PDB file of C-alpha atoms in Angstrom:
ATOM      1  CA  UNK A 580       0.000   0.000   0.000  1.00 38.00           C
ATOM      2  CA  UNK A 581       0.925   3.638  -1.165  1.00 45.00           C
ATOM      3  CA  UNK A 582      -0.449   5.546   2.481  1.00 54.00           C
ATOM      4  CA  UNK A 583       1.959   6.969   4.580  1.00 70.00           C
ATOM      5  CA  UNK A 584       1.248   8.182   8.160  1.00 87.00           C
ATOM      6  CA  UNK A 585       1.017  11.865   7.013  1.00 92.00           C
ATOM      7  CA  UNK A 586      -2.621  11.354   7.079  1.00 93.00           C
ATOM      8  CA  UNK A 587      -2.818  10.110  10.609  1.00 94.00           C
ATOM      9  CA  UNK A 588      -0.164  13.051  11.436  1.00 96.00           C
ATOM     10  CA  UNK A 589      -2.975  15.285   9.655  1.00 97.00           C
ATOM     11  CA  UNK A 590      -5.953  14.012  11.202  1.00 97.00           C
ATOM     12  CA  UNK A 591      -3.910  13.866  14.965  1.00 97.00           C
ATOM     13  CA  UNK A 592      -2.841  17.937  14.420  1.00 97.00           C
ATOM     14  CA  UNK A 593      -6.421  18.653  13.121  1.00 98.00           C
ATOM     15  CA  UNK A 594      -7.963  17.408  15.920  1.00 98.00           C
ATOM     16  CA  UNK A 595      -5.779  19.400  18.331  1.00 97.00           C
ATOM     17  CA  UNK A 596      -6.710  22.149  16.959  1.00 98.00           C
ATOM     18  CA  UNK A 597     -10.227  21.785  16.972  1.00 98.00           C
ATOM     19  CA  UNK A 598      -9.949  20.725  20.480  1.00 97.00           C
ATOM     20  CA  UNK A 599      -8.031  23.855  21.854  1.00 96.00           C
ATOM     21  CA  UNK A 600      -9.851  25.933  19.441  1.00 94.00           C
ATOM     22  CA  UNK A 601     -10.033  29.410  21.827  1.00 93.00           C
ATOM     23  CA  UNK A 602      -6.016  29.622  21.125  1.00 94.00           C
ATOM     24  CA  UNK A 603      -3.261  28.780  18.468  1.00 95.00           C
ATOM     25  CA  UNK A 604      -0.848  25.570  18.796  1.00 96.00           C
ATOM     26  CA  UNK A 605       2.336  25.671  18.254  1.00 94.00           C
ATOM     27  CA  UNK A 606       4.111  22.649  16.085  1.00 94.00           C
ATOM     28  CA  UNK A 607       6.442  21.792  19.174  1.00 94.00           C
ATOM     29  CA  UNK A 608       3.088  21.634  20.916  1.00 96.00           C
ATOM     30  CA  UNK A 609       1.351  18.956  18.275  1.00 97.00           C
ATOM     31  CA  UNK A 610       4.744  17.485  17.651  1.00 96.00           C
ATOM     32  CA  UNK A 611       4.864  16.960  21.813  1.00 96.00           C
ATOM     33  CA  UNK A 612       1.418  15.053  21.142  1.00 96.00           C
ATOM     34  CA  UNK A 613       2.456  13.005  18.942  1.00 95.00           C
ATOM     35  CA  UNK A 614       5.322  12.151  20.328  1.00 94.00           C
ATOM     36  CA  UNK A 615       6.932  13.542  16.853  1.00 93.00           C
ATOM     37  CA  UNK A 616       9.565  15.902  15.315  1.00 91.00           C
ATOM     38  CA  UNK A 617       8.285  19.412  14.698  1.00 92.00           C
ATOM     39  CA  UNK A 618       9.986  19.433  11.270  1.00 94.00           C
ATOM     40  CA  UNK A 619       7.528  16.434  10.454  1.00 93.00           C
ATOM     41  CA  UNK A 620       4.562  18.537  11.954  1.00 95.00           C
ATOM     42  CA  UNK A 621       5.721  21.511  10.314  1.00 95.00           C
ATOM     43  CA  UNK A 622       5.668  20.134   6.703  1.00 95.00           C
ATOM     44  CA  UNK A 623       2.006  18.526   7.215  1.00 97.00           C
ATOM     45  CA  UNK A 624       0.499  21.234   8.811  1.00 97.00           C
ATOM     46  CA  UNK A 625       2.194  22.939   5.053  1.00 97.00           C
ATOM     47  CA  UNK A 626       0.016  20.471   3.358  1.00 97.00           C
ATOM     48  CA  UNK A 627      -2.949  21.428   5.637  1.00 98.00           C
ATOM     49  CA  UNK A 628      -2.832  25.437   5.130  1.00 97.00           C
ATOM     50  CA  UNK A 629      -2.622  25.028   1.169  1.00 97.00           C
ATOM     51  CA  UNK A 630      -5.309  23.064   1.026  1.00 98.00           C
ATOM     52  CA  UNK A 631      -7.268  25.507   3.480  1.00 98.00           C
ATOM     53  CA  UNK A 632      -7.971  23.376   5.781  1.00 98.00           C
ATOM     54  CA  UNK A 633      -5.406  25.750   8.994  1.00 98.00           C
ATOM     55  CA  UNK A 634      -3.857  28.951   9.126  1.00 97.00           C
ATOM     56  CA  UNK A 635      -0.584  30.340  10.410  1.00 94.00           C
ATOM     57  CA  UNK A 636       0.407  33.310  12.578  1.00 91.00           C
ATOM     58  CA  UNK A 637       4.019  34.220  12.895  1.00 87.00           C
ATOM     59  CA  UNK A 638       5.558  36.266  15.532  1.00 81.00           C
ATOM     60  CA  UNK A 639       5.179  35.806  19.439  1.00 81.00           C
ATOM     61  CA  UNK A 640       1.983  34.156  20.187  1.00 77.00           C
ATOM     62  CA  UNK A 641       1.892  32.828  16.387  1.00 84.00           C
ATOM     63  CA  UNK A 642       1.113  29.027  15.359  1.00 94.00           C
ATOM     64  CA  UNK A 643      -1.647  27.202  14.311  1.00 97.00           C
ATOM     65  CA  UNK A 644      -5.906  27.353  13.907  1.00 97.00           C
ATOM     66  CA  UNK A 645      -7.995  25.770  11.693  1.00 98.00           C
ATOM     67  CA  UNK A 646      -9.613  27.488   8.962  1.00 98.00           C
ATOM     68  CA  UNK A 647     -13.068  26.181   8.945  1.00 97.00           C
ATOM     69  CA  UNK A 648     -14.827  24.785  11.467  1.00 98.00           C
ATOM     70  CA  UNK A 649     -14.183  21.238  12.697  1.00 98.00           C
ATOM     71  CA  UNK A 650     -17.348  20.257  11.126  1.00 98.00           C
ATOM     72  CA  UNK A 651     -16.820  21.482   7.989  1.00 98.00           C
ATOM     73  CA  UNK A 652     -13.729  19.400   7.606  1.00 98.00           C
ATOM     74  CA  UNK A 653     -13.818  16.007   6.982  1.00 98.00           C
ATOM     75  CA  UNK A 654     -11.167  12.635   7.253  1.00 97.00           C
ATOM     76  CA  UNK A 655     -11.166  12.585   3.478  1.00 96.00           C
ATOM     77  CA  UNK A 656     -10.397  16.313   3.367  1.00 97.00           C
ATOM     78  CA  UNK A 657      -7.202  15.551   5.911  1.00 97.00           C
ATOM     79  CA  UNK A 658      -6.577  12.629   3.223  1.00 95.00           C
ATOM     80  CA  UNK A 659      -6.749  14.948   0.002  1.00 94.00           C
ATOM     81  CA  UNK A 660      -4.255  17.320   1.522  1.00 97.00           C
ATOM     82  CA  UNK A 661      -1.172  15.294   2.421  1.00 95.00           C
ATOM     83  CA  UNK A 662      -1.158  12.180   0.352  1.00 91.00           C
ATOM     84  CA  UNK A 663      -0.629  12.364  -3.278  1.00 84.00           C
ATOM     85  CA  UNK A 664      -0.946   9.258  -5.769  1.00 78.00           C
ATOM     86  CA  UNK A 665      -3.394   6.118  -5.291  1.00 77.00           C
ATOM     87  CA  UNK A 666      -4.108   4.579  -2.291  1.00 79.00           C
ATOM     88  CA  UNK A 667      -2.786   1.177  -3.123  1.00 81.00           C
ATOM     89  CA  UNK A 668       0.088   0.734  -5.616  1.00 79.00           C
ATOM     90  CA  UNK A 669      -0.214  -0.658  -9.232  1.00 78.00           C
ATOM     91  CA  UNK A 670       2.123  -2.245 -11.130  1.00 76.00           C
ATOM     92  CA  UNK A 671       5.345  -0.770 -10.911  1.00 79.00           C
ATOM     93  CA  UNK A 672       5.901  -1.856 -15.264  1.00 82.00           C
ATOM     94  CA  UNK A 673       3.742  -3.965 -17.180  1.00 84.00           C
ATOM     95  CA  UNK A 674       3.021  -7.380 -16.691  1.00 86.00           C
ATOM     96  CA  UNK A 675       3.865  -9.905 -19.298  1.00 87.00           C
ATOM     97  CA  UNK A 676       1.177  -9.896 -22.296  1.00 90.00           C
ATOM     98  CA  UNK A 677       2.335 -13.762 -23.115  1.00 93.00           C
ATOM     99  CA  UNK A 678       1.071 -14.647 -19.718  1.00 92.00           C
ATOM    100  CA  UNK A 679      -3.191 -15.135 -19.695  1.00 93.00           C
ATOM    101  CA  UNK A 680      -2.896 -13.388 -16.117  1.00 92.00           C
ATOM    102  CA  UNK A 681      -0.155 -11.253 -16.759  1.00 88.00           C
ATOM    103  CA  UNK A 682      -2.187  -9.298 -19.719  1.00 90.00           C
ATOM    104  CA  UNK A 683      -5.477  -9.274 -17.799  1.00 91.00           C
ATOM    105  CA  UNK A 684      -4.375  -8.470 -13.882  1.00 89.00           C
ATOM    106  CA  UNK A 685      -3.932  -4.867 -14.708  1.00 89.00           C
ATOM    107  CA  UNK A 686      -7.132  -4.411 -15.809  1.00 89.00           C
ATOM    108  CA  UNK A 687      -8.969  -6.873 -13.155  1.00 91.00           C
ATOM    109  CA  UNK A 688      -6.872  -4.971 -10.073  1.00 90.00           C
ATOM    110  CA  UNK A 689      -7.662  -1.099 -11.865  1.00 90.00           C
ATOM    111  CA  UNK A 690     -11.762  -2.128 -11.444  1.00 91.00           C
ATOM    112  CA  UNK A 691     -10.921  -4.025  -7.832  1.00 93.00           C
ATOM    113  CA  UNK A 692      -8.570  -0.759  -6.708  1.00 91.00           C
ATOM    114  CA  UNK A 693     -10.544   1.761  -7.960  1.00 91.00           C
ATOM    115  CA  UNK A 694     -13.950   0.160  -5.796  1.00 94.00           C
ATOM    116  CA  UNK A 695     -11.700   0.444  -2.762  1.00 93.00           C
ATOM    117  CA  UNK A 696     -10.887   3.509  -2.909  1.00 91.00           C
ATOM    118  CA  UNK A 697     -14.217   5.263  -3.747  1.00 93.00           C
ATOM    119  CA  UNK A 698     -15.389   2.868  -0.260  1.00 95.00           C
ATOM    120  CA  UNK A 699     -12.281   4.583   1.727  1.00 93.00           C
ATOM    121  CA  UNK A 700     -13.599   8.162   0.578  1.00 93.00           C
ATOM    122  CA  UNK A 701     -16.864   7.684   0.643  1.00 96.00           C
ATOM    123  CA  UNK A 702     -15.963   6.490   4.826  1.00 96.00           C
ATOM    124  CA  UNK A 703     -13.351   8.780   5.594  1.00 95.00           C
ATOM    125  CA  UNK A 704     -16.211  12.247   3.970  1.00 97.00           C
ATOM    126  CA  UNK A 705     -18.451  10.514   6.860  1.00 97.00           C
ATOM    127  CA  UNK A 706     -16.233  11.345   9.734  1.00 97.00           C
ATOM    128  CA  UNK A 707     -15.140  15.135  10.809  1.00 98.00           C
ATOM    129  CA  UNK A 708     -12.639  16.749  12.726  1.00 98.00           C
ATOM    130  CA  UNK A 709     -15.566  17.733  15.304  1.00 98.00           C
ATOM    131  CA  UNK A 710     -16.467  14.075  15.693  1.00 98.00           C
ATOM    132  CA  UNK A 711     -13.271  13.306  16.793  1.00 97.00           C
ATOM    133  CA  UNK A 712     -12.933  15.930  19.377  1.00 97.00           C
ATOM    134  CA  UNK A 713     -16.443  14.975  20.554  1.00 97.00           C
ATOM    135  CA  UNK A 714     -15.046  10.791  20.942  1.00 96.00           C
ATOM    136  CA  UNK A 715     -12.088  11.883  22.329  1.00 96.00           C
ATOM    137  CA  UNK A 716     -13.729  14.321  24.609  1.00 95.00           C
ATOM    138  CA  UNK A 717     -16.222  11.021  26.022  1.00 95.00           C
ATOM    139  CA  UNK A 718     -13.589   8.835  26.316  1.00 94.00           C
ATOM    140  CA  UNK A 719     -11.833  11.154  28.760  1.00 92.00           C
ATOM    141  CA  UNK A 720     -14.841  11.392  30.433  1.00 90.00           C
ATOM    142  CA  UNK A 721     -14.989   8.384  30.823  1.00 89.00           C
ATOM    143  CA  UNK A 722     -12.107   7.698  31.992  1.00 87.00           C
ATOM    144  CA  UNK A 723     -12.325  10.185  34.509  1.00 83.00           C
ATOM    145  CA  UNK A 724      -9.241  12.344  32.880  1.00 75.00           C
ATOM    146  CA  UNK A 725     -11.004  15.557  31.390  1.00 60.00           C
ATOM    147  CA  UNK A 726      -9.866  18.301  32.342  1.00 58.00           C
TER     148      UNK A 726
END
């Protein structure tokens, strides 16, 4: 498969944000949550503000907001803006056209790959940011940690 964890880097910072909404974060301060390098942070949360999806103050008291509300952005939306390319990976050359399987997989996998990834869009445009924030907010409660 062709996904990388910049999605689940997106969809972690995203969430922050959402969740500490009244005030900007900081990339040490999402990097410190995900127990990541800043640099790393940094370049996703790139990805994030040119797809318009955050926004970025500079100076003292500078960092990082969202730039629509958490329900206006979806899992699939976090997706879009840091992964490029197909989901899962095609042939890297052709297959052999001697071979009855070589000169038909391409086709057979295109129809198969392209079905899985209209299901993992189709999912991922169910979910938003404010969703999260809302499960992760219950399961704190829950767990008798909220602060």
């Amino acid at each position: 498969m062709s996904l990388s964890s910049r999605s689940a880097v997106a969809i972690h910072a995203l969430t922050m944000l959402a969740r500490w909404s009244d005030k900007s974060l900081t990339s040490a301060e999402i990097a410190e949550s995900l127990a990541s390098n800043p640099v790393l942070v940094r370049r996703v949360l790139g990805s994030l503000r040119d797809a318009d999806l955050v926004r970025s103050t500079e100076g003292r008291g500078g960092g990082w907001t969202l730039a629509r509300a958490p329900r206006a952005i979806t899992l699939h939306d976090a997706y879009l803006a840091v992964e490029t390319g197909p989901l899962l990976s095609r042939h890297p050359h052709p297959p052999n056209d001697a071979c009855e399987v070589g000169r038909n997989m391409q086709a057979l996998l295109e129809s198969e790959f392209q079905d899985a990834e209209r299901a993992m869009a189709e999912r991922l445009g169910r979910t938003t940011i404010a969703d999260l924030v809302t499960k992760v907010l219950a399961i704190e409660r829950e767990a008798g940690l909220s602060r």
